[in-house]
Coordinates of C-alpha atoms (C1' of nucleotides) in Angstrom, one line a residue:
Chain C
M1 CA 0.0 0.0 0.0
K2 CA 1.5 3.2 -1.1
E3 CA -0.3 6.3 -0.2
S4 CA 0.5 9.1 -2.4
I5 CA -1.5 12.3 -2.5
P6 CA -4.2 11.6 -5.0
D7 CA -7.1 12.4 -2.9
S8 CA -8.3 15.9 -2.1
Y9 CA -8.1 17.0 -5.7
H10 CA -11.1 16.9 -7.9
T11 CA -13.3 15.9 -5.0
G12 CA -16.9 16.7 -4.4
L13 CA -18.2 20.2 -4.3
S14 CA -19.9 20.4 -1.1
I15 CA -17.5 22.2 1.1
R16 CA -19.1 25.5 1.5
G17 CA -19.9 27.2 -1.7
S18 CA -21.3 30.3 -0.3
Q19 CA -20.6 33.4 1.7
D20 CA -17.2 34.0 0.3
E21 CA -17.0 35.7 -3.0
D22 CA -16.9 39.4 -3.6
P23 CA -15.1 40.9 -0.7
P24 CA -11.3 41.1 -0.7
D25 CA -11.5 37.6 0.6
P26 CA -8.4 37.2 2.8
Q27 CA -8.8 33.5 2.6
L28 CA -8.6 33.4 -1.1
M29 CA -5.7 35.8 -1.1
R30 CA -3.9 33.5 1.3
L31 CA -4.4 30.6 -0.9
D32 CA -3.3 32.5 -4.0
N33 CA -0.2 33.7 -2.2
M34 CA 0.7 30.3 -1.1
L35 CA 0.2 28.7 -4.5
L36 CA 2.3 31.5 -6.0
A37 CA 5.0 31.1 -3.4
E38 CA 5.0 27.4 -3.9
G39 CA 5.5 27.7 -7.6
V40 CA 2.1 26.3 -8.5
S41 CA 0.0 28.8 -10.3
G42 CA 1.9 31.9 -11.2
P43 CA 2.7 33.3 -14.6
E44 CA 1.1 30.2 -16.1
K45 CA 2.5 28.9 -19.3
G46 CA 4.6 25.8 -19.0
G47 CA 3.0 25.0 -15.7
G48 CA 5.6 27.1 -14.0
A49 CA 8.1 24.3 -13.8
A50 CA 10.9 26.8 -13.2
A51 CA 8.9 28.3 -10.4
V52 CA 8.5 24.9 -8.9
A53 CA 12.2 24.4 -9.0
A54 CA 12.8 27.7 -7.4
A55 CA 10.2 27.0 -4.7
T56 CA 11.8 23.6 -4.1
A57 CA 15.2 25.2 -3.6
A58 CA 13.7 27.6 -1.2
V59 CA 12.1 24.8 0.8
G60 CA 15.1 22.5 0.7
V61 CA 17.5 25.2 1.7
G62 CA 19.7 23.8 4.3
A63 CA 19.4 20.2 3.4
D64 CA 21.9 18.2 1.5
N65 CA 19.7 15.4 0.2
S66 CA 19.2 15.8 -3.5
I67 CA 17.1 12.7 -3.7
E68 CA 14.4 14.0 -1.5
H69 CA 14.6 17.2 -3.4
S70 CA 13.8 15.7 -6.7
D71 CA 11.1 13.6 -5.1
Y72 CA 9.5 16.7 -3.6
R73 CA 10.0 18.6 -6.8
A74 CA 8.4 15.8 -8.9
K75 CA 5.3 15.7 -6.7
L76 CA 5.0 19.4 -6.5
S77 CA 5.2 19.5 -10.3
Q78 CA 2.6 16.9 -10.5
I79 CA 0.3 18.9 -8.3
S80 CA 1.0 22.0 -10.4
Q81 CA 0.2 20.2 -13.5
I82 CA -3.1 18.9 -12.2
Y83 CA -4.0 22.2 -11.0
H84 CA -3.5 23.9 -14.3
T85 CA -5.2 21.2 -16.2
E86 CA -8.2 21.4 -13.9
L87 CA -8.2 25.1 -14.0
E88 CA -8.2 25.2 -17.8
K89 CA -10.9 22.6 -17.9
Y90 CA -13.1 24.7 -15.6
E91 CA -12.5 27.7 -17.7
Q92 CA -13.4 26.0 -20.8
A93 CA -16.5 24.5 -19.3
C94 CA -17.5 27.9 -18.0
N95 CA -17.2 29.4 -21.5
E96 CA -19.1 26.6 -23.1
F97 CA -21.9 26.8 -20.5
T98 CA -22.1 30.5 -20.9
T99 CA -22.5 30.4 -24.6
H100 CA -25.0 27.6 -24.3
V101 CA -27.1 29.7 -21.9
M102 CA -26.8 32.7 -24.1
N103 CA -28.1 30.7 -27.0
L104 CA -31.0 29.5 -25.0
L105 CA -31.8 33.0 -23.9
R106 CA -31.6 34.2 -27.5
E107 CA -34.0 31.6 -28.6
Q108 CA -36.4 32.5 -25.8
S109 CA -36.1 36.1 -26.7
R110 CA -38.2 35.3 -29.7
T111 CA -41.2 34.4 -27.6
R112 CA -40.5 36.5 -24.6
P113 CA -38.8 39.9 -24.2
I114 CA -35.5 39.5 -22.4
S115 CA -33.7 42.5 -21.1
P116 CA -29.9 42.8 -21.5
K117 CA -29.9 43.3 -17.8
E118 CA -31.3 39.9 -17.3
I119 CA -28.7 38.3 -19.6
E120 CA -25.9 40.1 -17.7
R121 CA -27.3 38.8 -14.5
M122 CA -27.4 35.3 -15.8
V123 CA -23.8 35.5 -17.0
N124 CA -22.8 36.9 -13.6
I125 CA -24.4 34.0 -11.8
I126 CA -22.6 31.5 -14.0
H127 CA -19.3 33.1 -13.6
R128 CA -19.7 33.3 -9.9
K129 CA -20.5 29.7 -9.7
F130 CA -17.5 28.7 -11.7
S131 CA -15.2 31.0 -9.9
S132 CA -16.4 29.4 -6.7
I133 CA -15.5 26.0 -8.1
Q134 CA -12.1 27.4 -9.1
M135 CA -11.6 28.5 -5.6
Q136 CA -12.3 25.1 -4.3
L137 CA -9.7 23.8 -6.7
K138 CA -7.3 26.3 -5.3
Q139 CA -8.1 25.2 -1.8
S140 CA -7.6 21.5 -2.7
T141 CA -4.3 22.2 -4.4
C142 CA -3.2 24.2 -1.4
E143 CA -4.1 21.4 0.8
A144 CA -2.2 18.9 -1.3
V145 CA 0.8 21.2 -1.3
M146 CA 0.7 21.5 2.5
I147 CA 0.4 17.7 2.9
L148 CA 3.3 17.2 0.6
R149 CA 5.3 19.8 2.4
S150 CA 4.7 18.3 5.8
R151 CA 5.5 14.9 4.5
F152 CA 8.7 16.3 3.0
L153 CA 9.7 18.0 6.2
D154 CA 9.2 15.0 8.5
A155 CA 10.5 12.7 5.8
R156 CA 13.9 14.3 6.5
R157 CA 13.8 12.7 9.9
K158 CA 13.5 9.3 8.5
R159 CA 16.5 7.2 7.6
R160 CA 17.9 7.3 4.2
N161 CA 20.4 4.9 2.8
F162 CA 23.5 6.5 1.5
S163 CA 24.1 6.5 -2.2
K164 CA 26.0 3.6 -3.7
Q165 CA 28.9 6.0 -4.4
A166 CA 29.0 7.2 -0.9
T167 CA 29.2 3.7 0.6
E168 CA 31.8 2.9 -2.1
I169 CA 34.0 5.7 -0.9
L170 CA 33.5 4.9 2.8
N171 CA 34.2 1.2 2.3
E172 CA 37.2 2.0 0.2
Y173 CA 38.6 4.0 3.1
F174 CA 37.6 1.4 5.7
Y175 CA 39.2 -1.5 4.0
S176 CA 42.3 0.3 3.0
H177 CA 42.8 1.3 6.6
L178 CA 41.6 -2.0 8.0
S179 CA 44.4 -2.1 10.4
N180 CA 43.3 1.1 12.0
P181 CA 39.9 2.2 10.7
Y182 CA 39.8 5.4 12.7
P183 CA 39.8 8.4 10.4
S184 CA 41.0 11.6 11.8
E185 CA 38.8 14.6 12.0
E186 CA 40.2 15.9 8.8
A187 CA 39.8 12.6 7.1
K188 CA 36.2 12.5 8.3
E189 CA 35.6 15.9 6.9
E190 CA 37.1 14.9 3.6
L191 CA 35.0 11.8 3.5
A192 CA 31.9 13.7 4.4
K193 CA 32.5 16.2 1.6
K194 CA 33.1 13.4 -0.9
C195 CA 30.1 11.5 0.1
A196 CA 27.8 14.5 0.5
I197 CA 26.9 13.6 4.1
T198 CA 27.6 15.1 7.4
L199 CA 30.5 14.6 9.7
S200 CA 28.4 12.7 12.3
Q201 CA 27.1 10.5 9.6
V202 CA 30.6 9.6 8.7
S203 CA 31.3 8.9 12.4
N204 CA 28.1 6.9 12.7
W205 CA 29.0 4.9 9.6
F206 CA 32.5 4.0 10.9
G207 CA 31.2 3.2 14.3
N208 CA 28.6 0.8 12.8
K209 CA 31.1 -0.6 10.4
R210 CA 33.7 -1.3 12.9
I211 CA 31.4 -3.1 15.3
R212 CA 29.6 -5.0 12.6
Y213 CA 32.8 -6.0 10.9
K214 CA 34.3 -7.2 14.1
K215 CA 31.2 -9.1 15.0
N216 CA 31.0 -11.1 11.9
I217 CA 34.2 -11.0 9.9
G218 CA 33.2 -13.9 7.7
K219 CA 30.2 -12.0 6.4
F220 CA 32.4 -9.1 5.3
Q221 CA 35.3 -11.1 3.8
E222 CA 33.9 -11.0 0.3
E223 CA 33.5 -7.3 0.5
A224 CA 36.9 -6.9 2.1
N225 CA 38.6 -8.8 -0.7
L226 CA 36.7 -6.8 -3.2
Y227 CA 37.9 -3.5 -1.9
A228 CA 41.3 -4.9 -1.3
A229 CA 41.5 -5.9 -4.9
K230 CA 40.2 -2.6 -6.0
T231 CA 42.8 -0.6 -4.1
A232 CA 45.4 -3.2 -5.1
V233 CA 44.8 -2.3 -8.7
T234 CA 45.6 1.3 -8.2
A235 CA 48.5 0.4 -6.0
T236 CA 49.8 -2.0 -8.6
Q237 CA 49.5 0.6 -11.2
A238 CA 51.4 3.1 -9.1
V239 CA 54.1 0.6 -8.4
A240 CA 54.3 -0.3 -12.1
A241 CA 54.6 3.3 -13.0
A242 CA 57.3 4.0 -10.5
V243 CA 59.2 0.9 -11.3
H244 CA 59.4 1.1 -15.0
N245 CA 61.3 -2.1 -15.0
S246 CA 59.0 -4.8 -13.9
Q247 CA 60.2 -7.9 -12.4
T248 CA 59.5 -11.4 -13.4
N249 CA 58.4 -12.1 -9.9
S250 CA 54.9 -13.3 -9.9
P251 CA 53.1 -11.6 -7.0
A252 CA 51.4 -14.2 -4.9
T253 CA 47.7 -14.2 -5.6
P254 CA 45.7 -11.3 -4.4
S255 CA 46.3 -12.7 -1.1
S256 CA 43.0 -13.4 0.7
G257 CA 45.0 -12.7 3.7
T258 CA 42.4 -10.7 5.5
H259 CA 43.4 -11.8 8.9
E260 CA 43.8 -8.8 11.1
R261 CA 44.0 -10.8 14.2
D262 CA 43.8 -8.1 16.8
H263 CA 41.0 -5.9 15.8
W264 CA 42.0 -2.4 16.9
R265 CA 41.3 -3.1 20.5
D266 CA 42.7 0.2 21.6
H267 CA 42.8 3.5 19.9
R268 CA 44.6 6.7 20.5
G269 CA 43.5 10.2 20.0
Chain L
dT1 C1' 4.6 -9.5 4.9
dT2 C1' 8.9 -11.1 6.4
dC3 C1' 13.6 -10.4 7.3
dG4 C1' 18.3 -9.0 6.8
dA5 C1' 20.9 -4.6 5.9
dT6 C1' 21.7 -0.2 7.6
dG7 C1' 21.6 4.6 9.5
dA8 C1' 20.6 6.7 13.9
dT9 C1' 20.1 6.8 18.8
dT10 C1' 21.0 5.4 23.4
dT11 C1' 23.9 3.7 27.1
dA12 C1' 28.3 3.0 29.3
dC13 C1' 33.2 3.6 29.7
dG14 C1' 37.7 6.0 30.1
Chain U
dC1 C1' 34.9 14.6 24.0
dG2 C1' 35.3 9.7 21.0
dT3 C1' 34.2 5.2 21.0
dA4 C1' 32.0 0.3 21.9
dA5 C1' 28.0 -2.1 22.3
dA6 C1' 23.2 -2.7 22.4
dT7 C1' 19.1 -1.2 20.6
dC8 C1' 15.8 1.2 17.8
dA9 C1' 13.6 2.3 13.3
dT10 C1' 13.4 2.2 8.5
dC11 C1' 14.6 0.6 4.2
dG12 C1' 14.7 -2.8 0.4
dA13 C1' 14.6 -7.0 -1.5
dA14 C1' 12.9 -11.9 -1.5

DNA sequence: TTCGATGATTTACG
DNA sequence: CGTAAATCATCGAA
């Protein structure tokens, strides 16, 4: 069961359709402002995708997770698209209905005198009705945006697995310093920067990695050999480059010698 | 839905 | 403070 945010769009029209129309309507203004600020609505054309991106950037501000960003952006864009589609539909329907009514009135005018005033009144009523519908659409969209926003905000509290590349970098460091996998503060910062995660995340990762590696070395041997081989390649290349006179000495197999007997029992600061 | 992997948090130690 | 160890909470794949 995946619950997205499909509901609360084109839903019923029975939420109050009266009492709020002509006056400055602070409520409507608020909705409009929010939709505008969020990138939905706005200078129409193109669905305001750029505006969506800008709003997303404004929301995401301090975060460093680009995955959630794109997620949020995609959903917001979807909302925006639906909003514009519906809005256009309503407008079209309004026009069609208006012309239809006009035609009816015109036909009736042959058997009954109809004043321009009456026609105008009719059109006004129709427009009012549709504008009220549009406001409901705005409200629904606003609601959806708020739901999305709240979900985005508290989604940041939830755990996110690191990217494949990040774990790659971390593992590379870990296994190439297997004899003493305690990166210094600077090294941590470097890793954090490379992996696009925070310093404490790096510390957490190494803490978890150390304890879990030690707890079940067998489970990690494959991984260890993999990264050992990986670094061995670069190391071999470096050596080969330095020693431009290779030896006929066959280097003992990639040595599955992953036997660090004493597992960093003590550490120094 | 289950279950292992995994990031985060808590607790205890020096 | 940083860390070890246990534990929690979520993810992601079978």
